[in-house]
Amino acid sequence: MVEEARATMYKKPLDLFKNKELVTICAPMVRYSKLAFRSLVRKYGCDLCFTPMILSECFVQSVKARHSDFTTSKEDRPLVVQFAASKGEDWAEATRLIAPHTVDFARQMEAAGASFITVHGRTQEQRGDPVCLEAIADIKSALQIPVIANGDIRSMDDAHQIQKITGVNGVMAARGMLENPAMYAGYKTTPLECVKDWVNIALSTGTHFTCFHHHLIYMMEKSLTRAERRYFNVLGSTSGVLTYLTEKYMV
């Protein structure tokens, strides 16, 4: 009943920024941000989800591609569908060239009609370095539209701290959500109930074994010993995974 009311209440992404002090978002992830995983994280406090990136040309021209790349449900709201244009190389190169004048670029995007902007606080060369919160704060202070911070968010403590420093309207996580889909509900690590929910959702939606297994590998990484991880990570069938979970966790 609560989930149905929540789905009815929040239909449009922008409505979230009007009604919530901090919007929690699951970042778009290739192969992982599909309906089954989106359904899981929504059960644990995630306000807004993105689809994986979809190639516009294929999506328009092929019915098969549409069925393969995009599945949803009435409860899968609010949702942002991420499309890539055929001239994506030009867009990427342009943003790289103007990256040292980031605030001006963000203002241009606002002037062009962007509804909200997500900022990952690293350059391409800073992969692995701490996120530059000062840069995110500068962008937030320069714009009137909602700004979302991305990067280094592994818990709600991280989310609140980043919001306190930068003043952003929302936070987005990727790796943190894979490791702990219940993160936005306040859990420090993935609870067993979340693992059970994933098994039920994945089996009921016909999730491919590779996707089903990979999510569990991320979710259970911190609860297994090194030897257990080596064994679990090479299991090759749904039945094998279910047997392991039953024996270890009574799932």
Short mmCIF file of C-alpha atoms in Angstrom, two decimals:
data_model
loop_
_atom_site.label_atom_id
_atom_site.label_comp_id
_atom_site.label_asym_id
_atom_site.label_seq_id
_atom_site.Cartn_x
_atom_site.Cartn_y
_atom_site.Cartn_z
CA MET A 1 0.00 0.00 0.00
CA VAL A 2 2.84 2.40 0.87
CA GLU A 3 4.64 1.62 -2.39
CA GLU A 4 1.45 2.18 -4.40
CA ALA A 5 0.85 5.54 -2.74
CA ARG A 6 4.44 6.55 -3.33
CA ALA A 7 4.26 5.60 -7.01
CA THR A 8 1.12 7.68 -7.38
CA MET A 9 2.57 10.66 -5.55
CA TYR A 10 5.78 10.94 -7.55
CA LYS A 11 5.24 10.80 -11.28
CA LYS A 12 7.61 13.50 -12.56
CA PRO A 13 11.29 13.86 -11.59
CA LEU A 14 11.05 17.61 -11.11
CA ASP A 15 8.24 17.21 -8.57
CA LEU A 16 10.73 15.53 -6.26
CA PHE A 17 12.81 18.69 -5.92
CA LYS A 18 9.72 20.64 -4.90
CA ASN A 19 8.68 18.17 -2.23
CA LYS A 20 11.96 16.86 -0.77
CA GLU A 21 14.95 18.53 0.86
CA LEU A 22 17.31 15.83 -0.43
CA VAL A 23 16.45 13.71 -3.48
CA THR A 24 18.11 10.27 -3.60
CA ILE A 25 19.00 8.95 -7.05
CA CYS A 26 20.39 5.75 -8.56
CA ALA A 27 22.84 6.64 -11.32
CA PRO A 28 22.57 5.15 -14.82
CA MET A 29 24.80 2.07 -15.10
CA VAL A 30 25.46 0.03 -18.23
CA ARG A 31 23.95 -3.46 -17.91
CA TYR A 32 22.81 -2.86 -14.32
CA SER A 33 20.18 -0.08 -14.27
CA LYS A 34 17.41 -2.31 -15.59
CA LEU A 35 13.87 -2.72 -14.33
CA ALA A 36 14.58 -5.48 -11.80
CA PHE A 37 17.34 -3.52 -10.04
CA ARG A 38 15.34 -0.29 -10.21
CA SER A 39 12.44 -2.11 -8.55
CA LEU A 40 14.78 -3.27 -5.78
CA VAL A 41 16.33 0.10 -4.91
CA ARG A 42 12.93 1.81 -4.96
CA LYS A 43 11.91 -0.51 -2.10
CA TYR A 44 14.76 0.95 -0.05
CA GLY A 45 14.33 4.71 -0.30
CA CYS A 46 15.59 5.55 -3.80
CA ASP A 47 13.47 8.43 -5.15
CA LEU A 48 14.59 8.57 -8.79
CA CYS A 49 16.13 6.04 -11.19
CA PHE A 50 17.80 6.24 -14.60
CA THR A 51 17.73 3.61 -17.31
CA PRO A 52 21.00 2.42 -18.85
CA MET A 53 22.08 4.48 -21.86
CA ILE A 54 20.00 3.67 -24.95
CA LEU A 55 21.19 4.38 -28.50
CA SER A 56 18.60 6.63 -30.08
CA GLU A 57 19.05 5.43 -33.66
CA CYS A 58 18.57 1.76 -32.81
CA PHE A 59 15.69 2.52 -30.46
CA VAL A 60 13.75 4.40 -33.16
CA GLN A 61 14.42 1.97 -36.00
CA SER A 62 14.03 -1.41 -34.30
CA VAL A 63 11.06 -2.78 -32.37
CA LYS A 64 13.34 -5.56 -31.11
CA ALA A 65 15.77 -2.98 -29.73
CA ARG A 66 12.94 -1.16 -27.96
CA HIS A 67 11.77 -4.35 -26.25
CA SER A 68 15.34 -5.32 -25.39
CA ASP A 69 16.61 -1.96 -24.15
CA PHE A 70 13.59 -0.54 -22.35
CA THR A 71 11.21 -2.27 -19.98
CA THR A 72 9.23 -0.56 -17.26
CA SER A 73 6.10 -0.85 -15.12
CA LYS A 74 3.55 1.50 -13.60
CA GLU A 75 5.47 1.41 -10.30
CA ASP A 76 8.75 2.32 -12.05
CA ARG A 77 8.27 6.06 -11.50
CA PRO A 78 9.67 8.61 -11.51
CA LEU A 79 12.10 7.48 -14.21
CA VAL A 80 14.62 9.19 -16.48
CA VAL A 81 15.33 7.44 -19.78
CA GLN A 82 18.91 8.09 -20.91
CA PHE A 83 19.35 8.38 -24.68
CA ALA A 84 22.59 8.79 -26.62
CA ALA A 85 22.49 10.75 -29.88
CA SER A 86 24.28 9.69 -33.05
CA LYS A 87 26.71 12.60 -32.69
CA GLY A 88 27.73 11.77 -29.17
CA GLU A 89 31.44 12.07 -30.01
CA ASP A 90 30.99 15.74 -30.86
CA TRP A 91 29.14 16.36 -27.60
CA ALA A 92 31.80 14.58 -25.52
CA GLU A 93 34.65 16.46 -27.18
CA ALA A 94 32.93 19.81 -26.73
CA THR A 95 32.39 19.24 -23.01
CA ARG A 96 36.01 18.14 -22.62
CA LEU A 97 37.28 21.31 -24.26
CA ILE A 98 35.24 23.64 -22.07
CA ALA A 99 35.63 21.67 -18.83
CA PRO A 100 37.97 24.41 -17.26
CA HIS A 101 35.12 26.88 -17.47
CA THR A 102 32.58 24.52 -15.81
CA VAL A 103 30.38 27.11 -14.10
CA ASP A 104 29.89 29.01 -17.36
CA PHE A 105 29.01 25.76 -19.12
CA ALA A 106 26.44 24.94 -16.45
CA ARG A 107 24.92 28.42 -16.85
CA GLN A 108 24.72 27.83 -20.60
CA MET A 109 22.90 24.54 -20.01
CA GLU A 110 20.47 26.31 -17.66
CA ALA A 111 19.87 29.05 -20.23
CA ALA A 112 19.30 26.41 -22.91
CA GLY A 113 16.44 24.98 -20.88
CA ALA A 114 17.95 22.22 -18.72
CA SER A 115 15.54 21.25 -15.94
CA PHE A 116 18.26 20.07 -13.56
CA ILE A 117 21.98 19.31 -13.74
CA THR A 118 24.02 16.46 -12.27
CA VAL A 119 27.69 17.18 -11.50
CA HIS A 120 30.29 14.45 -11.06
CA GLY A 121 33.02 16.27 -9.16
CA ARG A 122 36.02 14.83 -10.99
CA THR A 123 37.73 15.30 -14.31
CA GLN A 124 38.57 12.27 -16.44
CA GLU A 125 42.15 12.40 -15.15
CA GLN A 126 41.03 12.43 -11.49
CA ARG A 127 39.52 8.95 -11.48
CA GLY A 128 39.97 7.57 -7.98
CA ASP A 129 40.67 10.99 -6.46
CA PRO A 130 38.26 12.52 -3.93
CA VAL A 131 35.36 14.47 -5.43
CA CYS A 132 35.92 18.23 -5.61
CA LEU A 133 33.06 19.49 -3.45
CA GLU A 134 34.13 23.11 -3.88
CA ALA A 135 33.48 22.88 -7.62
CA ILE A 136 30.04 21.38 -7.04
CA ALA A 137 29.25 24.14 -4.52
CA ASP A 138 30.33 26.81 -7.03
CA ILE A 139 27.99 25.37 -9.67
CA LYS A 140 25.12 25.11 -7.21
CA SER A 141 25.50 28.72 -6.08
CA ALA A 142 25.56 29.94 -9.69
CA LEU A 143 22.33 28.26 -10.83
CA GLN A 144 18.61 28.54 -10.10
CA ILE A 145 17.68 25.02 -11.26
CA PRO A 146 18.22 21.94 -9.04
CA VAL A 147 21.77 20.56 -8.90
CA ILE A 148 22.62 16.94 -8.07
CA ALA A 149 25.99 15.78 -6.70
CA ASN A 150 27.52 12.53 -7.95
CA GLY A 151 30.59 10.75 -6.61
CA ASP A 152 31.91 9.38 -3.30
CA ILE A 153 28.42 8.62 -1.94
CA ARG A 154 28.38 5.26 -0.17
CA SER A 155 25.95 6.02 2.67
CA MET A 156 23.30 8.46 3.80
CA ASP A 157 25.93 10.03 6.06
CA ASP A 158 27.93 10.81 2.91
CA ALA A 159 24.81 12.17 1.24
CA HIS A 160 23.94 14.52 4.09
CA GLN A 161 27.54 15.68 4.48
CA ILE A 162 27.86 16.49 0.79
CA GLN A 163 24.55 18.34 0.83
CA LYS A 164 25.70 20.32 3.89
CA ILE A 165 28.92 21.39 2.15
CA THR A 166 27.56 22.05 -1.33
CA GLY A 167 23.89 22.91 -0.84
CA VAL A 168 22.80 20.53 -3.62
CA ASN A 169 19.20 19.44 -4.06
CA GLY A 170 19.92 15.76 -4.55
CA VAL A 171 22.59 13.06 -4.61
CA MET A 172 23.30 10.30 -7.11
CA ALA A 173 25.20 7.07 -6.51
CA ALA A 174 26.32 4.19 -8.70
CA ARG A 175 28.91 1.88 -7.11
CA GLY A 176 27.44 2.51 -3.68
CA MET A 177 24.02 1.37 -4.90
CA LEU A 178 25.44 -1.79 -6.44
CA GLU A 179 27.19 -2.70 -3.19
CA ASN A 180 24.21 -1.76 -1.03
CA PRO A 181 20.86 -1.28 -2.79
CA ALA A 182 19.35 -0.42 0.62
CA MET A 183 21.78 2.46 1.17
CA TYR A 184 19.17 5.21 0.89
CA ALA A 185 17.09 3.47 3.56
CA GLY A 186 19.95 4.04 6.01
CA TYR A 187 21.58 0.60 5.97
CA LYS A 188 25.40 0.57 6.23
CA THR A 189 25.68 -2.75 4.37
CA THR A 190 23.21 -4.80 2.35
CA PRO A 191 20.71 -6.42 4.73
CA LEU A 192 19.70 -10.04 4.22
CA GLU A 193 16.13 -8.93 3.53
CA CYS A 194 17.39 -6.95 0.54
CA VAL A 195 19.18 -10.03 -0.81
CA LYS A 196 15.91 -11.98 -0.48
CA ASP A 197 14.02 -9.19 -2.24
CA TRP A 198 16.50 -9.25 -5.11
CA VAL A 199 16.16 -13.01 -5.53
CA ASN A 200 12.36 -12.73 -5.62
CA ILE A 201 12.34 -9.77 -8.03
CA ALA A 202 14.94 -11.28 -10.35
CA LEU A 203 13.21 -14.65 -10.55
CA SER A 204 9.76 -13.14 -11.03
CA THR A 205 10.95 -10.87 -13.86
CA GLY A 206 13.04 -13.47 -15.67
CA THR A 207 16.32 -11.63 -15.13
CA HIS A 208 19.21 -13.17 -17.08
CA PHE A 209 21.50 -15.28 -14.90
CA THR A 210 24.59 -13.14 -15.51
CA CYS A 211 22.82 -10.00 -14.33
CA PHE A 212 21.19 -11.85 -11.42
CA HIS A 213 24.55 -13.26 -10.30
CA HIS A 214 26.59 -10.08 -10.77
CA HIS A 215 24.25 -8.04 -8.59
CA LEU A 216 24.57 -10.63 -5.83
CA ILE A 217 28.36 -10.57 -6.15
CA TYR A 218 28.32 -6.83 -5.46
CA MET A 219 25.70 -7.04 -2.72
CA MET A 220 27.38 -9.86 -0.80
CA GLU A 221 30.99 -8.75 -1.20
CA LYS A 222 31.35 -7.51 2.38
CA SER A 223 29.50 -10.40 4.00
CA LEU A 224 31.59 -13.21 2.50
CA THR A 225 35.13 -14.27 3.31
CA ARG A 226 37.70 -14.28 0.52
CA ALA A 227 37.35 -18.04 0.11
CA GLU A 228 33.56 -17.78 0.05
CA ARG A 229 33.73 -15.03 -2.57
CA ARG A 230 36.00 -17.14 -4.78
CA TYR A 231 33.50 -19.99 -4.63
CA PHE A 232 30.36 -17.89 -5.02
CA ASN A 233 31.70 -15.76 -7.87
CA VAL A 234 32.27 -18.76 -10.17
CA LEU A 235 28.88 -20.38 -9.68
CA GLY A 236 27.43 -20.97 -13.13
CA SER A 237 23.69 -21.44 -12.74
CA THR A 238 20.65 -20.01 -11.00
CA SER A 239 20.08 -23.31 -9.21
CA GLY A 240 23.67 -23.29 -7.94
CA VAL A 241 23.28 -19.76 -6.58
CA LEU A 242 19.94 -20.57 -4.92
CA THR A 243 21.38 -23.68 -3.31
CA TYR A 244 24.29 -21.68 -1.92
CA LEU A 245 22.02 -18.95 -0.53
CA THR A 246 19.71 -21.52 1.02
CA GLU A 247 22.54 -23.36 2.73
CA LYS A 248 24.26 -20.23 4.01
CA TYR A 249 21.41 -17.82 4.70
CA MET A 250 18.24 -19.91 4.50
CA VAL A 251 17.03 -17.57 1.73
#
